[in-house]
Amino acid sequence: MAHLRVIPKSEASAPRSMIEIRNLAKTYRTRGGDVPSLRPINLDITEGEFVAVVGPSGCGKSTLLKLVAGLIPATEGEVQIGGVAVKDPPDDVGIVFQSPVLLPWRSVLRNVMLPVEVRKLDRETHLARARKLLSMAGLEDFQNKYPWQLSGGMQQRTAICRALVHDPKIVLMDEPFGALDAMTRERMNLELQRIHHETGKTILLITHSIPEAVFLADRVVVMSERPGTIAAIYEVTLPRPRDLEIMGHPTFVDLTQKIRAHFYARGHLD
Ligand SMILES: Nc1ncnc2c1ncn2[C@@H]1O[C@H](COP(=O)(O)OP(=O)(O)O)[C@@H](O)[C@H]1O
Ligand SMILES: [Mg+2]
């Protein structure tokens, strides 16, 4: 029995690391020369955590997200998801890009079903899930329409449904609401918060909106100029669920000001 170890309570209940980023760096090798885009980054994201990343334009935010998603190879270091080194896009990840990148020849529903087909998952159960997500996103009457028949906001909501259809544990989002008007964006923020609260997914969100980052995240990672690295990490201790009024809370105002101060001297955010 000596080999049986009793796990101390504190350790048993400690949050598990979901995404481990270790000395991760990227230099794009182009014909015009090397483009250093990310200096070594170290970051642990725990299961169920919501992390937002802000930083100046071109500092390597999208590069970071693509590395975590296994879409491009790292120059140095690695990303582990659930303890396994990421080489290709993992099944348990959903991605939302800045532009919705829907396939124009597929209906809304068939666009949402794409990850299910790619992963060869059960069609019937996921079809029901796709329909439920679309109706949650206010798109139930548009399932059989084509992307060009939708507004930009509706297309982006379709892309979000597509990222969630296979119920991934991790959702990576690269400025998903950048193209939306302010009202739609606020609604999407509330919706995203609800999804995070109800499903406990681990979310990594890149955004150029500091208030959006503070409103949604457990931690806000601030990146420095290209080649970017982590300049600071802010913990957001505001209680959840948060409503839009929280933006007037002294802690909220203080945090957004502190984060903004990183960029005062050097121009604006992406
Ligand atoms: N495929 C690529 N080849 C060469 N350089 C790239 C490539 N993708 C991005 N870069 C460069 O890497 C830097 C970081 O880009 P990116 O990660 O898109 O920044 P951000 O998302 O923060 O705006 C930029 O200078 C960009 O021009
Ligand atoms: Mg980008």
PDB file of C-alpha atoms in Angstrom, chain A:
ATOM      1  CA  MET A   1       0.000   0.000   0.000  1.00  0.00           C
ATOM      2  CA  ALA A   2       3.005   2.256   0.362  1.00  0.00           C
ATOM      3  CA  HIS A   3       2.693   3.405  -3.229  1.00  0.00           C
ATOM      4  CA  LEU A   4      -0.772   4.816  -2.647  1.00  0.00           C
ATOM      5  CA  ARG A   5      -0.420   8.501  -2.103  1.00  0.00           C
ATOM      6  CA  VAL A   6      -3.144  10.475  -0.422  1.00  0.00           C
ATOM      7  CA  ILE A   7      -3.578  13.722  -2.291  1.00  0.00           C
ATOM      8  CA  PRO A   8      -3.725  16.622   0.163  1.00  0.00           C
ATOM      9  CA  LYS A   9      -6.990  18.521  -0.136  1.00  0.00           C
ATOM     10  CA  SER A  10      -5.374  21.768  -1.226  1.00  0.00           C
ATOM     11  CA  GLU A  11      -3.602  19.994  -4.054  1.00  0.00           C
ATOM     12  CA  ALA A  12      -6.676  18.012  -5.068  1.00  0.00           C
ATOM     13  CA  SER A  13      -8.761  21.116  -5.460  1.00  0.00           C
ATOM     14  CA  ALA A  14      -6.050  23.225  -7.085  1.00  0.00           C
ATOM     15  CA  PRO A  15      -7.059  24.348 -10.556  1.00  0.00           C
ATOM     16  CA  ARG A  16      -5.572  22.257 -13.336  1.00  0.00           C
ATOM     17  CA  SER A  17      -3.425  23.752 -16.009  1.00  0.00           C
ATOM     18  CA  MET A  18      -5.198  23.503 -19.337  1.00  0.00           C
ATOM     19  CA  ILE A  19      -2.865  25.452 -21.624  1.00  0.00           C
ATOM     20  CA  GLU A  20       0.837  25.638 -20.805  1.00  0.00           C
ATOM     21  CA  ILE A  21       2.916  28.022 -22.854  1.00  0.00           C
ATOM     22  CA  ARG A  22       6.628  27.433 -22.374  1.00  0.00           C
ATOM     23  CA  ASN A  23       9.373  29.723 -23.753  1.00  0.00           C
ATOM     24  CA  LEU A  24       7.251  30.095 -26.842  1.00  0.00           C
ATOM     25  CA  ALA A  25       8.801  32.249 -29.565  1.00  0.00           C
ATOM     26  CA  LYS A  26       8.202  32.805 -33.250  1.00  0.00           C
ATOM     27  CA  THR A  27      10.280  34.232 -36.063  1.00  0.00           C
ATOM     28  CA  TYR A  28       8.698  34.152 -39.514  1.00  0.00           C
ATOM     29  CA  ARG A  29      11.268  33.217 -42.131  1.00  0.00           C
ATOM     30  CA  THR A  30      10.426  35.128 -45.284  1.00  0.00           C
ATOM     31  CA  ARG A  31      12.233  35.701 -48.546  1.00  0.00           C
ATOM     32  CA  GLY A  32      12.787  39.269 -47.431  1.00  0.00           C
ATOM     33  CA  GLY A  33      14.470  38.067 -44.243  1.00  0.00           C
ATOM     34  CA  ASP A  34      13.539  36.968 -40.747  1.00  0.00           C
ATOM     35  CA  VAL A  35      10.622  38.648 -38.992  1.00  0.00           C
ATOM     36  CA  PRO A  36      10.894  38.155 -35.223  1.00  0.00           C
ATOM     37  CA  SER A  37       7.284  38.294 -34.076  1.00  0.00           C
ATOM     38  CA  LEU A  38       7.154  36.849 -30.602  1.00  0.00           C
ATOM     39  CA  ARG A  39       9.821  36.855 -27.924  1.00  0.00           C
ATOM     40  CA  PRO A  40       9.734  33.949 -25.464  1.00  0.00           C
ATOM     41  CA  ILE A  41       6.426  33.801 -23.644  1.00  0.00           C
ATOM     42  CA  ASN A  42       5.514  31.773 -20.583  1.00  0.00           C
ATOM     43  CA  LEU A  43       1.908  31.501 -19.463  1.00  0.00           C
ATOM     44  CA  ASP A  44      -0.268  28.912 -17.754  1.00  0.00           C
ATOM     45  CA  ILE A  45      -4.000  29.034 -18.302  1.00  0.00           C
ATOM     46  CA  THR A  46      -6.061  26.941 -15.920  1.00  0.00           C
ATOM     47  CA  GLU A  47      -9.130  24.904 -16.754  1.00  0.00           C
ATOM     48  CA  GLY A  48     -12.185  27.133 -17.016  1.00  0.00           C
ATOM     49  CA  GLU A  49     -10.159  30.321 -16.940  1.00  0.00           C
ATOM     50  CA  PHE A  50     -10.967  33.295 -19.181  1.00  0.00           C
ATOM     51  CA  VAL A  51      -7.808  35.075 -20.316  1.00  0.00           C
ATOM     52  CA  ALA A  52      -7.834  38.184 -22.507  1.00  0.00           C
ATOM     53  CA  VAL A  53      -4.812  39.471 -24.410  1.00  0.00           C
ATOM     54  CA  VAL A  54      -4.340  43.111 -25.399  1.00  0.00           C
ATOM     55  CA  GLY A  55      -1.382  44.735 -27.127  1.00  0.00           C
ATOM     56  CA  PRO A  56      -0.306  47.126 -29.858  1.00  0.00           C
ATOM     57  CA  SER A  57      -0.932  46.365 -33.504  1.00  0.00           C
ATOM     58  CA  GLY A  58       1.556  43.884 -34.940  1.00  0.00           C
ATOM     59  CA  CYS A  59       2.930  42.786 -31.546  1.00  0.00           C
ATOM     60  CA  GLY A  60       2.242  39.120 -32.227  1.00  0.00           C
ATOM     61  CA  LYS A  61      -1.200  38.505 -30.729  1.00  0.00           C
ATOM     62  CA  SER A  62      -2.541  36.575 -33.723  1.00  0.00           C
ATOM     63  CA  THR A  63       0.774  34.742 -33.929  1.00  0.00           C
ATOM     64  CA  LEU A  64       0.368  33.674 -30.306  1.00  0.00           C
ATOM     65  CA  LEU A  65      -3.153  32.443 -30.944  1.00  0.00           C
ATOM     66  CA  LYS A  66      -2.140  30.518 -34.062  1.00  0.00           C
ATOM     67  CA  LEU A  67       0.702  28.861 -32.141  1.00  0.00           C
ATOM     68  CA  VAL A  68      -1.681  27.814 -29.355  1.00  0.00           C
ATOM     69  CA  ALA A  69      -4.093  26.517 -32.002  1.00  0.00           C
ATOM     70  CA  GLY A  70      -1.355  24.441 -33.635  1.00  0.00           C
ATOM     71  CA  LEU A  71      -1.866  26.256 -36.953  1.00  0.00           C
ATOM     72  CA  ILE A  72       1.772  27.335 -37.286  1.00  0.00           C
ATOM     73  CA  PRO A  73       4.974  25.811 -35.864  1.00  0.00           C
ATOM     74  CA  ALA A  74       6.908  27.516 -33.073  1.00  0.00           C
ATOM     75  CA  THR A  75      10.483  28.628 -33.609  1.00  0.00           C
ATOM     76  CA  GLU A  76      11.298  27.983 -29.943  1.00  0.00           C
ATOM     77  CA  GLY A  77       9.484  26.483 -26.994  1.00  0.00           C
ATOM     78  CA  GLU A  78       6.128  24.776 -27.034  1.00  0.00           C
ATOM     79  CA  VAL A  79       2.471  24.802 -26.106  1.00  0.00           C
ATOM     80  CA  GLN A  80       0.921  21.959 -24.166  1.00  0.00           C
ATOM     81  CA  ILE A  81      -2.793  21.382 -23.982  1.00  0.00           C
ATOM     82  CA  GLY A  82      -3.900  18.986 -21.271  1.00  0.00           C
ATOM     83  CA  GLY A  83      -0.262  17.946 -20.893  1.00  0.00           C
ATOM     84  CA  VAL A  84       0.204  17.070 -24.560  1.00  0.00           C
ATOM     85  CA  ALA A  85       2.455  19.099 -26.856  1.00  0.00           C
ATOM     86  CA  VAL A  86       0.479  20.810 -29.622  1.00  0.00           C
ATOM     87  CA  LYS A  87       1.656  19.811 -33.096  1.00  0.00           C
ATOM     88  CA  ASP A  88      -1.532  20.039 -35.164  1.00  0.00           C
ATOM     89  CA  PRO A  89      -4.870  21.684 -34.391  1.00  0.00           C
ATOM     90  CA  PRO A  90      -6.234  19.700 -31.410  1.00  0.00           C
ATOM     91  CA  ASP A  91      -9.792  18.344 -31.566  1.00  0.00           C
ATOM     92  CA  ASP A  92     -10.730  19.957 -28.293  1.00  0.00           C
ATOM     93  CA  VAL A  93     -10.191  23.483 -29.530  1.00  0.00           C
ATOM     94  CA  GLY A  94     -12.620  25.845 -31.268  1.00  0.00           C
ATOM     95  CA  ILE A  95     -11.331  28.927 -33.047  1.00  0.00           C
ATOM     96  CA  VAL A  96     -12.996  32.197 -33.984  1.00  0.00           C
ATOM     97  CA  PHE A  97     -11.019  34.464 -36.300  1.00  0.00           C
ATOM     98  CA  GLN A  98     -11.270  38.195 -36.766  1.00  0.00           C
ATOM     99  CA  SER A  99     -13.249  37.770 -39.976  1.00  0.00           C
ATOM    100  CA  PRO A 100     -15.831  34.994 -39.990  1.00  0.00           C
ATOM    101  CA  VAL A 101     -14.279  33.016 -42.918  1.00  0.00           C
ATOM    102  CA  LEU A 102     -17.477  31.169 -43.797  1.00  0.00           C
ATOM    103  CA  LEU A 103     -17.659  29.016 -46.912  1.00  0.00           C
ATOM    104  CA  PRO A 104     -19.873  30.930 -49.364  1.00  0.00           C
ATOM    105  CA  TRP A 105     -21.288  27.799 -51.022  1.00  0.00           C
ATOM    106  CA  ARG A 106     -22.503  26.318 -47.751  1.00  0.00           C
ATOM    107  CA  SER A 107     -25.640  27.304 -45.876  1.00  0.00           C
ATOM    108  CA  VAL A 108     -25.343  28.740 -42.360  1.00  0.00           C
ATOM    109  CA  LEU A 109     -26.200  25.381 -40.813  1.00  0.00           C
ATOM    110  CA  ARG A 110     -23.708  23.524 -42.996  1.00  0.00           C
ATOM    111  CA  ASN A 111     -21.012  26.054 -42.162  1.00  0.00           C
ATOM    112  CA  VAL A 112     -21.649  25.460 -38.473  1.00  0.00           C
ATOM    113  CA  MET A 113     -21.490  21.679 -39.051  1.00  0.00           C
ATOM    114  CA  LEU A 114     -18.057  21.856 -40.695  1.00  0.00           C
ATOM    115  CA  PRO A 115     -15.976  20.930 -37.601  1.00  0.00           C
ATOM    116  CA  VAL A 116     -18.285  17.939 -37.056  1.00  0.00           C
ATOM    117  CA  GLU A 117     -17.648  16.712 -40.592  1.00  0.00           C
ATOM    118  CA  VAL A 118     -13.910  17.338 -40.394  1.00  0.00           C
ATOM    119  CA  ARG A 119     -13.693  15.404 -37.117  1.00  0.00           C
ATOM    120  CA  LYS A 120     -16.141  12.734 -38.325  1.00  0.00           C
ATOM    121  CA  LEU A 121     -18.327  13.123 -35.233  1.00  0.00           C
ATOM    122  CA  ASP A 122     -21.874  11.846 -34.929  1.00  0.00           C
ATOM    123  CA  ARG A 123     -24.015  13.856 -37.304  1.00  0.00           C
ATOM    124  CA  GLU A 124     -27.430  13.575 -35.631  1.00  0.00           C
ATOM    125  CA  THR A 125     -26.430  14.651 -32.111  1.00  0.00           C
ATOM    126  CA  HIS A 126     -24.369  17.509 -33.467  1.00  0.00           C
ATOM    127  CA  LEU A 127     -27.066  18.640 -35.843  1.00  0.00           C
ATOM    128  CA  ALA A 128     -29.344  19.158 -32.865  1.00  0.00           C
ATOM    129  CA  ARG A 129     -26.541  21.001 -31.100  1.00  0.00           C
ATOM    130  CA  ALA A 130     -25.870  23.191 -34.129  1.00  0.00           C
ATOM    131  CA  ARG A 131     -29.551  24.147 -34.322  1.00  0.00           C
ATOM    132  CA  LYS A 132     -29.624  24.962 -30.609  1.00  0.00           C
ATOM    133  CA  LEU A 133     -26.522  27.150 -30.880  1.00  0.00           C
ATOM    134  CA  LEU A 134     -27.953  28.962 -33.904  1.00  0.00           C
ATOM    135  CA  SER A 135     -31.188  29.661 -32.116  1.00  0.00           C
ATOM    136  CA  MET A 136     -29.258  30.868 -29.050  1.00  0.00           C
ATOM    137  CA  ALA A 137     -27.418  33.221 -31.394  1.00  0.00           C
ATOM    138  CA  GLY A 138     -30.725  34.496 -32.794  1.00  0.00           C
ATOM    139  CA  LEU A 139     -30.146  32.792 -36.137  1.00  0.00           C
ATOM    140  CA  GLU A 140     -32.787  30.079 -36.119  1.00  0.00           C
ATOM    141  CA  ASP A 141     -34.563  31.592 -39.111  1.00  0.00           C
ATOM    142  CA  PHE A 142     -31.317  31.851 -41.083  1.00  0.00           C
ATOM    143  CA  GLN A 143     -30.086  28.241 -40.947  1.00  0.00           C
ATOM    144  CA  ASN A 144     -30.709  27.671 -44.628  1.00  0.00           C
ATOM    145  CA  LYS A 145     -29.489  31.055 -45.815  1.00  0.00           C
ATOM    146  CA  TYR A 146     -26.052  31.601 -47.309  1.00  0.00           C
ATOM    147  CA  PRO A 147     -23.335  33.776 -45.723  1.00  0.00           C
ATOM    148  CA  TRP A 148     -23.804  36.584 -48.257  1.00  0.00           C
ATOM    149  CA  GLN A 149     -27.434  36.873 -47.163  1.00  0.00           C
ATOM    150  CA  LEU A 150     -26.366  37.759 -43.606  1.00  0.00           C
ATOM    151  CA  SER A 151     -25.071  40.948 -41.994  1.00  0.00           C
ATOM    152  CA  GLY A 152     -21.487  41.059 -40.699  1.00  0.00           C
ATOM    153  CA  GLY A 153     -22.678  40.533 -37.139  1.00  0.00           C
ATOM    154  CA  MET A 154     -24.767  37.515 -38.124  1.00  0.00           C
ATOM    155  CA  GLN A 155     -21.825  36.018 -40.001  1.00  0.00           C
ATOM    156  CA  GLN A 156     -19.619  36.424 -36.953  1.00  0.00           C
ATOM    157  CA  ARG A 157     -22.286  34.824 -34.739  1.00  0.00           C
ATOM    158  CA  THR A 158     -22.367  31.937 -37.206  1.00  0.00           C
ATOM    159  CA  ALA A 159     -18.588  31.609 -36.868  1.00  0.00           C
ATOM    160  CA  ILE A 160     -18.941  31.514 -33.083  1.00  0.00           C
ATOM    161  CA  CYS A 161     -21.565  28.744 -33.337  1.00  0.00           C
ATOM    162  CA  ARG A 162     -19.153  26.857 -35.588  1.00  0.00           C
ATOM    163  CA  ALA A 163     -16.363  27.184 -33.004  1.00  0.00           C
ATOM    164  CA  LEU A 164     -18.659  25.750 -30.320  1.00  0.00           C
ATOM    165  CA  VAL A 165     -20.503  23.016 -32.231  1.00  0.00           C
ATOM    166  CA  HIS A 166     -18.174  20.172 -31.262  1.00  0.00           C
ATOM    167  CA  ASP A 167     -18.274  21.324 -27.630  1.00  0.00           C
ATOM    168  CA  PRO A 168     -14.542  22.026 -27.368  1.00  0.00           C
ATOM    169  CA  LYS A 169     -13.017  22.471 -23.918  1.00  0.00           C
ATOM    170  CA  ILE A 170     -10.980  25.402 -25.209  1.00  0.00           C
ATOM    171  CA  VAL A 171     -12.131  28.357 -27.292  1.00  0.00           C
ATOM    172  CA  LEU A 172      -9.562  30.652 -28.924  1.00  0.00           C
ATOM    173  CA  MET A 173     -10.853  33.967 -30.259  1.00  0.00           C
ATOM    174  CA  ASP A 174      -8.910  36.520 -32.292  1.00  0.00           C
ATOM    175  CA  GLU A 175     -10.638  39.910 -32.118  1.00  0.00           C
ATOM    176  CA  PRO A 176     -13.975  38.258 -32.850  1.00  0.00           C
ATOM    177  CA  PHE A 177     -16.111  41.347 -32.292  1.00  0.00           C
ATOM    178  CA  GLY A 178     -13.903  43.938 -33.974  1.00  0.00           C
ATOM    179  CA  ALA A 179     -16.200  44.468 -36.926  1.00  0.00           C
ATOM    180  CA  LEU A 180     -19.432  44.685 -34.951  1.00  0.00           C
ATOM    181  CA  ASP A 181     -21.286  47.826 -33.945  1.00  0.00           C
ATOM    182  CA  ALA A 182     -21.119  48.815 -30.271  1.00  0.00           C
ATOM    183  CA  MET A 183     -24.577  47.491 -29.321  1.00  0.00           C
ATOM    184  CA  THR A 184     -24.121  44.122 -30.993  1.00  0.00           C
ATOM    185  CA  ARG A 185     -20.707  43.888 -29.432  1.00  0.00           C
ATOM    186  CA  GLU A 186     -22.105  44.404 -25.929  1.00  0.00           C
ATOM    187  CA  ARG A 187     -24.728  41.744 -26.538  1.00  0.00           C
ATOM    188  CA  MET A 188     -22.040  39.350 -27.766  1.00  0.00           C
ATOM    189  CA  ASN A 189     -19.944  40.071 -24.673  1.00  0.00           C
ATOM    190  CA  LEU A 190     -22.855  39.182 -22.411  1.00  0.00           C
ATOM    191  CA  GLU A 191     -23.529  36.073 -24.484  1.00  0.00           C
ATOM    192  CA  LEU A 192     -19.897  35.001 -24.305  1.00  0.00           C
ATOM    193  CA  GLN A 193     -19.893  35.534 -20.547  1.00  0.00           C
ATOM    194  CA  ARG A 194     -22.982  33.377 -20.254  1.00  0.00           C
ATOM    195  CA  ILE A 195     -21.427  30.588 -22.325  1.00  0.00           C
ATOM    196  CA  HIS A 196     -18.277  30.720 -20.204  1.00  0.00           C
ATOM    197  CA  HIS A 197     -20.305  30.674 -16.991  1.00  0.00           C
ATOM    198  CA  GLU A 198     -22.571  27.816 -18.059  1.00  0.00           C
ATOM    199  CA  THR A 199     -20.036  25.568 -19.764  1.00  0.00           C
ATOM    200  CA  GLY A 200     -16.821  26.254 -17.850  1.00  0.00           C
ATOM    201  CA  LYS A 201     -14.835  26.404 -21.065  1.00  0.00           C
ATOM    202  CA  THR A 202     -11.298  27.718 -21.063  1.00  0.00           C
ATOM    203  CA  ILE A 203     -11.240  30.858 -23.190  1.00  0.00           C
ATOM    204  CA  LEU A 204      -8.360  32.826 -24.678  1.00  0.00           C
ATOM    205  CA  LEU A 205      -9.619  36.068 -26.221  1.00  0.00           C
ATOM    206  CA  ILE A 206      -7.574  38.584 -28.155  1.00  0.00           C
ATOM    207  CA  THR A 207      -9.167  41.997 -28.236  1.00  0.00           C
ATOM    208  CA  HIS A 208      -8.252  45.594 -28.945  1.00  0.00           C
ATOM    209  CA  SER A 209     -10.844  46.790 -26.457  1.00  0.00           C
ATOM    210  CA  ILE A 210      -9.474  47.201 -22.934  1.00  0.00           C
ATOM    211  CA  PRO A 211     -12.992  47.491 -21.396  1.00  0.00           C
ATOM    212  CA  GLU A 212     -14.011  44.284 -23.204  1.00  0.00           C
ATOM    213  CA  ALA A 213     -10.918  42.519 -21.829  1.00  0.00           C
ATOM    214  CA  VAL A 214     -11.588  43.650 -18.253  1.00  0.00           C
ATOM    215  CA  PHE A 215     -15.310  42.975 -18.491  1.00  0.00           C
ATOM    216  CA  LEU A 216     -14.868  39.377 -19.638  1.00  0.00           C
ATOM    217  CA  ALA A 217     -11.577  38.089 -18.293  1.00  0.00           C
ATOM    218  CA  ASP A 218     -10.225  36.564 -15.106  1.00  0.00           C
ATOM    219  CA  ARG A 219      -6.802  37.819 -16.182  1.00  0.00           C
ATOM    220  CA  VAL A 220      -5.725  40.374 -18.757  1.00  0.00           C
ATOM    221  CA  VAL A 221      -2.361  39.811 -20.426  1.00  0.00           C
ATOM    222  CA  VAL A 222      -0.750  42.996 -21.755  1.00  0.00           C
ATOM    223  CA  MET A 223       1.751  42.523 -24.547  1.00  0.00           C
ATOM    224  CA  SER A 224       4.610  44.823 -25.508  1.00  0.00           C
ATOM    225  CA  GLU A 225       5.575  46.073 -28.959  1.00  0.00           C
ATOM    226  CA  ARG A 226       6.735  43.690 -31.690  1.00  0.00           C
ATOM    227  CA  PRO A 227       8.431  41.361 -31.261  1.00  0.00           C
ATOM    228  CA  GLY A 228       5.943  41.092 -28.438  1.00  0.00           C
ATOM    229  CA  THR A 229       6.225  39.444 -25.106  1.00  0.00           C
ATOM    230  CA  ILE A 230       4.209  39.682 -21.896  1.00  0.00           C
ATOM    231  CA  ALA A 231       4.601  43.147 -20.391  1.00  0.00           C
ATOM    232  CA  ALA A 232       2.150  42.672 -17.519  1.00  0.00           C
ATOM    233  CA  ILE A 233      -0.676  40.492 -16.277  1.00  0.00           C
ATOM    234  CA  TYR A 234      -3.649  41.935 -14.401  1.00  0.00           C
ATOM    235  CA  GLU A 235      -6.023  39.865 -12.347  1.00  0.00           C
ATOM    236  CA  VAL A 236      -9.656  40.962 -12.558  1.00  0.00           C
ATOM    237  CA  THR A 237     -11.217  40.308  -9.184  1.00  0.00           C
ATOM    238  CA  LEU A 238     -14.645  41.732 -10.015  1.00  0.00           C
ATOM    239  CA  PRO A 239     -17.439  39.327  -9.036  1.00  0.00           C
ATOM    240  CA  ARG A 240     -19.333  37.291 -11.646  1.00  0.00           C
ATOM    241  CA  PRO A 241     -21.708  37.320 -13.376  1.00  0.00           C
ATOM    242  CA  ARG A 242     -20.899  40.879 -14.426  1.00  0.00           C
ATOM    243  CA  ASP A 243     -23.416  43.229 -15.960  1.00  0.00           C
ATOM    244  CA  LEU A 244     -22.644  46.265 -18.091  1.00  0.00           C
ATOM    245  CA  GLU A 245     -23.056  48.600 -15.107  1.00  0.00           C
ATOM    246  CA  ILE A 246     -19.893  47.126 -13.638  1.00  0.00           C
ATOM    247  CA  MET A 247     -17.989  49.310 -16.082  1.00  0.00           C
ATOM    248  CA  GLY A 248     -18.625  52.172 -13.666  1.00  0.00           C
ATOM    249  CA  HIS A 249     -17.194  50.232 -10.695  1.00  0.00           C
ATOM    250  CA  PRO A 250     -14.020  51.867  -9.250  1.00  0.00           C
ATOM    251  CA  THR A 251     -12.065  48.609  -9.658  1.00  0.00           C
ATOM    252  CA  PHE A 252     -13.100  48.407 -13.310  1.00  0.00           C
ATOM    253  CA  VAL A 253     -12.151  52.025 -13.991  1.00  0.00           C
ATOM    254  CA  ASP A 254      -8.857  51.660 -12.137  1.00  0.00           C
ATOM    255  CA  LEU A 255      -7.902  48.508 -14.034  1.00  0.00           C
ATOM    256  CA  THR A 256      -8.743  49.865 -17.470  1.00  0.00           C
ATOM    257  CA  GLN A 257      -6.701  52.994 -16.683  1.00  0.00           C
ATOM    258  CA  LYS A 258      -3.712  50.947 -15.529  1.00  0.00           C
ATOM    259  CA  ILE A 259      -3.819  48.858 -18.685  1.00  0.00           C
ATOM    260  CA  ARG A 260      -4.293  51.888 -20.916  1.00  0.00           C
ATOM    261  CA  ALA A 261      -1.237  53.515 -19.316  1.00  0.00           C
ATOM    262  CA  HIS A 262       0.917  50.818 -20.945  1.00  0.00           C
ATOM    263  CA  PHE A 263       0.027  52.267 -24.322  1.00  0.00           C
ATOM    264  CA  TYR A 264      -0.108  56.015 -23.677  1.00  0.00           C
ATOM    265  CA  ALA A 265       3.500  56.593 -24.575  1.00  0.00           C
ATOM    266  CA  ARG A 266       3.489  54.411 -27.641  1.00  0.00           C
ATOM    267  CA  GLY A 267       0.324  55.205 -29.516  1.00  0.00           C
ATOM    268  CA  HIS A 268      -2.814  53.142 -29.700  1.00  0.00           C
ATOM    269  CA  LEU A 269      -3.883  49.562 -29.530  1.00  0.00           C
ATOM    270  CA  ASP A 270      -4.576  47.329 -32.458  1.00  0.00           C
TER     271      ASP A 270
END
